[in-house]
PDB file of C-alpha atoms in Angstrom:
ATOM      1  CA  MET A   1       0.000   0.000   0.000  1.00 45.00           C
ATOM      2  CA  THR A   2       2.606   2.496  -1.068  1.00 53.00           C
ATOM      3  CA  GLY A   3       1.741   6.080  -1.928  1.00 63.00           C
ATOM      4  CA  HIS A   4       0.751   9.250  -0.170  1.00 91.00           C
ATOM      5  CA  TYR A   5      -1.997   9.038   2.447  1.00 95.00           C
ATOM      6  CA  THR A   6      -3.782  11.117   5.055  1.00 96.00           C
ATOM      7  CA  LEU A   7      -5.562   9.979   8.201  1.00 97.00           C
ATOM      8  CA  ARG A   8      -7.866  11.985  10.423  1.00 95.00           C
ATOM      9  CA  TYR A   9     -10.625  11.378  12.927  1.00 93.00           C
ATOM     10  CA  HIS A  10     -13.873  12.222  11.119  1.00 93.00           C
ATOM     11  CA  LEU A  11     -16.240  14.349  13.238  1.00 89.00           C
ATOM     12  CA  ALA A  12     -18.753  15.476  10.612  1.00 88.00           C
ATOM     13  CA  ARG A  13     -22.275  14.260  11.293  1.00 90.00           C
ATOM     14  CA  GLY A  14     -23.524  11.307   9.288  1.00 94.00           C
ATOM     15  CA  ARG A  15     -22.807   7.613   8.877  1.00 96.00           C
ATOM     16  CA  ASN A  16     -19.035   8.069   9.199  1.00 95.00           C
ATOM     17  CA  TYR A  17     -19.182  10.144  12.389  1.00 94.00           C
ATOM     18  CA  LYS A  18     -16.331   9.267  14.785  1.00 94.00           C
ATOM     19  CA  LYS A  19     -14.562   6.961  12.352  1.00 96.00           C
ATOM     20  CA  TRP A  20     -11.012   7.120  11.027  1.00 96.00           C
ATOM     21  CA  GLN A  21     -10.950   8.644   7.541  1.00 96.00           C
ATOM     22  CA  LEU A  22      -8.115   7.229   5.418  1.00 96.00           C
ATOM     23  CA  LYS A  23      -7.463   8.892   2.069  1.00 95.00           C
ATOM     24  CA  LYS A  24      -5.105   7.833  -0.692  1.00 94.00           C
ATOM     25  CA  MET A  25      -3.993  11.134  -2.169  1.00 92.00           C
ATOM     26  CA  SER A  26      -3.055  11.911  -5.740  1.00 90.00           C
ATOM     27  CA  PRO A  27       0.697  12.128  -6.407  1.00 84.00           C
ATOM     28  CA  VAL A  28      -0.070  15.375  -8.285  1.00 82.00           C
ATOM     29  CA  GLY A  29      -2.474  17.930  -6.909  1.00 73.00           C
ATOM     30  CA  LYS A  30      -4.321  17.822  -3.619  1.00 79.00           C
ATOM     31  CA  PHE A  31      -7.262  15.515  -4.202  1.00 88.00           C
ATOM     32  CA  ALA A  32      -8.220  12.111  -2.870  1.00 90.00           C
ATOM     33  CA  MET A  33      -8.110   9.181  -5.255  1.00 92.00           C
ATOM     34  CA  ALA A  34      -9.855   6.919  -2.723  1.00 94.00           C
ATOM     35  CA  THR A  35     -11.410   7.373   0.711  1.00 95.00           C
ATOM     36  CA  GLU A  36     -12.289   4.701   3.239  1.00 95.00           C
ATOM     37  CA  TYR A  37     -13.633   4.829   6.776  1.00 96.00           C
ATOM     38  CA  HIS A  38     -12.740   2.555   9.705  1.00 95.00           C
ATOM     39  CA  ARG A  39     -14.549   2.128  13.001  1.00 95.00           C
ATOM     40  CA  PRO A  40     -12.023   2.961  15.740  1.00 93.00           C
ATOM     41  CA  ASP A  41     -12.804  -0.059  17.912  1.00 90.00           C
ATOM     42  CA  GLY A  42     -10.464  -2.731  16.676  1.00 81.00           C
ATOM     43  CA  PHE A  43      -8.721  -0.512  14.093  1.00 90.00           C
ATOM     44  CA  VAL A  44      -4.980  -1.093  14.358  1.00 91.00           C
ATOM     45  CA  ALA A  45      -2.497   0.123  11.743  1.00 93.00           C
ATOM     46  CA  LEU A  46       1.179   0.972  11.394  1.00 94.00           C
ATOM     47  CA  LEU A  47       1.869   4.216   9.511  1.00 96.00           C
ATOM     48  CA  HIS A  48       5.277   4.814   7.937  1.00 96.00           C
ATOM     49  CA  ASN A  49       7.103   8.153   7.527  1.00 96.00           C
ATOM     50  CA  CYS A  50       4.458  10.305   9.201  1.00 97.00           C
ATOM     51  CA  LYS A  51       4.101  14.033   9.592  1.00 96.00           C
ATOM     52  CA  LEU A  52       1.599  15.668  11.973  1.00 97.00           C
ATOM     53  CA  ARG A  53      -0.165  18.417  10.045  1.00 96.00           C
ATOM     54  CA  ASN A  54      -2.272  21.304  11.356  1.00 95.00           C
ATOM     55  CA  HIS A  55      -3.893  24.440   9.945  1.00 93.00           C
ATOM     56  CA  GLY A  56      -2.726  26.690  12.767  1.00 90.00           C
ATOM     57  CA  SER A  57      -4.977  29.664  12.054  1.00 92.00           C
ATOM     58  CA  VAL A  58      -8.104  27.481  11.838  1.00 92.00           C
ATOM     59  CA  ALA A  59      -7.092  25.611  15.015  1.00 91.00           C
ATOM     60  CA  LYS A  60      -6.622  28.937  16.833  1.00 92.00           C
ATOM     61  CA  ARG A  61     -10.113  30.095  15.816  1.00 91.00           C
ATOM     62  CA  ILE A  62     -11.611  26.780  17.018  1.00 90.00           C
ATOM     63  CA  HIS A  63      -9.670  27.141  20.267  1.00 89.00           C
ATOM     64  CA  ASP A  64     -11.206  30.606  20.628  1.00 92.00           C
ATOM     65  CA  GLY A  65     -14.753  29.225  20.205  1.00 88.00           C
ATOM     66  CA  MET A  66     -15.483  28.887  16.473  1.00 86.00           C
ATOM     67  CA  ASN A  67     -17.328  25.772  15.280  1.00 86.00           C
ATOM     68  CA  LYS A  68     -15.063  22.820  14.529  1.00 83.00           C
ATOM     69  CA  THR A  69     -13.928  22.142  10.987  1.00 86.00           C
ATOM     70  CA  VAL A  70     -11.142  20.059   9.455  1.00 89.00           C
ATOM     71  CA  CYS A  71      -7.820  21.421  10.648  1.00 91.00           C
ATOM     72  CA  ALA A  72      -5.492  18.495  11.503  1.00 95.00           C
ATOM     73  CA  TRP A  73      -4.416  15.178  10.017  1.00 95.00           C
ATOM     74  CA  VAL A  74      -1.496  12.793   9.702  1.00 97.00           C
ATOM     75  CA  GLU A  75       0.319  12.536   6.352  1.00 96.00           C
ATOM     76  CA  PHE A  76       2.261   9.336   5.672  1.00 96.00           C
ATOM     77  CA  ASP A  77       3.851   7.314   2.880  1.00 95.00           C
ATOM     78  CA  ASP A  78       2.682   3.796   3.580  1.00 94.00           C
ATOM     79  CA  TYR A  79       0.632   1.741   6.039  1.00 95.00           C
ATOM     80  CA  HIS A  80      -0.125  -1.795   7.104  1.00 93.00           C
ATOM     81  CA  LEU A  81      -3.252  -2.986   8.872  1.00 91.00           C
ATOM     82  CA  VAL A  82      -2.378  -5.054  11.932  1.00 88.00           C
ATOM     83  CA  GLY A  83      -4.375  -8.126  12.904  1.00 79.00           C
ATOM     84  CA  GLY A  84      -4.473 -10.418  15.885  1.00 68.00           C
ATOM     85  CA  GLU A  85      -5.384  -9.509  19.430  1.00 68.00           C
ATOM     86  CA  HIS A  86      -1.914  -9.954  20.966  1.00 66.00           C
ATOM     87  CA  LEU A  87       0.072  -7.946  18.411  1.00 69.00           C
ATOM     88  CA  PRO A  88      -1.202  -4.518  19.541  1.00 65.00           C
ATOM     89  CA  ARG A  89      -0.085  -5.316  23.112  1.00 73.00           C
ATOM     90  CA  ILE A  90       3.385  -6.219  21.865  1.00 76.00           C
ATOM     91  CA  LEU A  91       3.533  -3.020  19.807  1.00 79.00           C
ATOM     92  CA  MET A  92       2.263  -0.937  22.725  1.00 77.00           C
ATOM     93  CA  GLY A  93       5.402  -1.938  24.619  1.00 79.00           C
ATOM     94  CA  GLN A  94       7.469  -0.268  21.887  1.00 82.00           C
ATOM     95  CA  THR A  95       5.722   3.112  21.948  1.00 87.00           C
ATOM     96  CA  ASP A  96       7.499   6.191  23.249  1.00 87.00           C
ATOM     97  CA  LYS A  97       4.939   9.004  22.751  1.00 93.00           C
ATOM     98  CA  ARG A  98       1.183   9.335  22.557  1.00 94.00           C
ATOM     99  CA  TYR A  99       0.026  12.097  20.223  1.00 97.00           C
ATOM    100  CA  MET A 100      -3.250  13.924  20.810  1.00 96.00           C
ATOM    101  CA  TYR A 101      -5.202  16.635  19.050  1.00 96.00           C
ATOM    102  CA  ASN A 102      -8.186  18.600  20.298  1.00 93.00           C
ATOM    103  CA  PRO A 103      -8.239  22.232  19.163  1.00 93.00           C
ATOM    104  CA  ARG A 104     -10.815  23.098  21.837  1.00 92.00           C
ATOM    105  CA  LYS A 105      -8.155  22.349  24.486  1.00 94.00           C
ATOM    106  CA  HIS A 106      -4.955  23.248  22.605  1.00 94.00           C
ATOM    107  CA  PRO A 107      -4.482  24.540  19.024  1.00 95.00           C
ATOM    108  CA  HIS A 108      -1.548  22.195  18.310  1.00 96.00           C
ATOM    109  CA  TRP A 109      -0.751  18.517  18.187  1.00 97.00           C
ATOM    110  CA  VAL A 110       0.521  17.629  21.664  1.00 97.00           C
ATOM    111  CA  SER A 111       2.320  14.742  23.330  1.00 96.00           C
ATOM    112  CA  GLY A 112       3.375  13.910  26.863  1.00 90.00           C
ATOM    113  CA  VAL A 113       6.665  15.745  26.316  1.00 92.00           C
ATOM    114  CA  SER A 114       5.700  18.723  24.124  1.00 95.00           C
ATOM    115  CA  ASP A 115       2.781  21.125  23.840  1.00 95.00           C
ATOM    116  CA  ASN A 116       3.493  21.733  20.133  1.00 96.00           C
ATOM    117  CA  GLU A 117       4.135  18.713  17.913  1.00 97.00           C
ATOM    118  CA  ASP A 118       2.881  20.405  14.719  1.00 97.00           C
ATOM    119  CA  ASN A 119       4.892  19.202  11.708  1.00 96.00           C
ATOM    120  CA  ALA A 120       6.650  16.578  13.834  1.00 95.00           C
ATOM    121  CA  VAL A 121       8.107  13.758  11.766  1.00 95.00           C
ATOM    122  CA  VAL A 122       7.401  10.312  13.191  1.00 95.00           C
ATOM    123  CA  PRO A 123       9.117   7.429  11.361  1.00 95.00           C
ATOM    124  CA  LEU A 124       6.660   4.798  12.610  1.00 95.00           C
ATOM    125  CA  MET A 125       3.254   5.414  14.176  1.00 95.00           C
ATOM    126  CA  LEU A 126       0.761   2.999  15.689  1.00 93.00           C
ATOM    127  CA  VAL A 127      -2.955   3.717  15.372  1.00 93.00           C
ATOM    128  CA  HIS A 128      -4.779   1.741  18.051  1.00 90.00           C
ATOM    129  CA  ASN A 129      -8.504   2.350  18.435  1.00 89.00           C
ATOM    130  CA  ARG A 130      -8.740   6.159  18.883  1.00 92.00           C
ATOM    131  CA  ASN A 131      -5.084   6.698  19.828  1.00 93.00           C
ATOM    132  CA  LEU A 132      -1.884   7.576  17.962  1.00 95.00           C
ATOM    133  CA  TYR A 133       1.501   6.464  19.281  1.00 94.00           C
ATOM    134  CA  GLY A 134       5.056   6.962  18.055  1.00 94.00           C
ATOM    135  CA  ILE A 135       7.072   3.735  18.030  1.00 91.00           C
ATOM    136  CA  ALA A 136      10.618   3.922  19.403  1.00 75.00           C
ATOM    137  CA  GLU A 137      13.309   3.111  16.876  1.00 68.00           C
TER     138      GLU A 137
END
């Protein structure tokens, strides 16, 4: 599954509310060639060569009280879906940071060690249910 992808937590009302939105992006231009949605319970994936993206000005307005709109996502080059119930536990032992994003609380991507992880490059990221973790190298 090589290419250019984006992942975000979909909060728009409708049948895909509170699901992970995974888009395969065009190598030219900024449009999605394919979009799929995954229920967070049981969704486990490894993302390769990630970058945490954020529209800072939109996030600041949401932080100040504006209605939520799309303002943050993860860009990455490749991914693999992970199966089996024991594998996520093994992978969880390898994580070194949990990344979080909620513009109502803070207008940046945050982790346990930094209050601004915007544009952070994460070589390997684990998506487990509704959480994002960096995997130690």
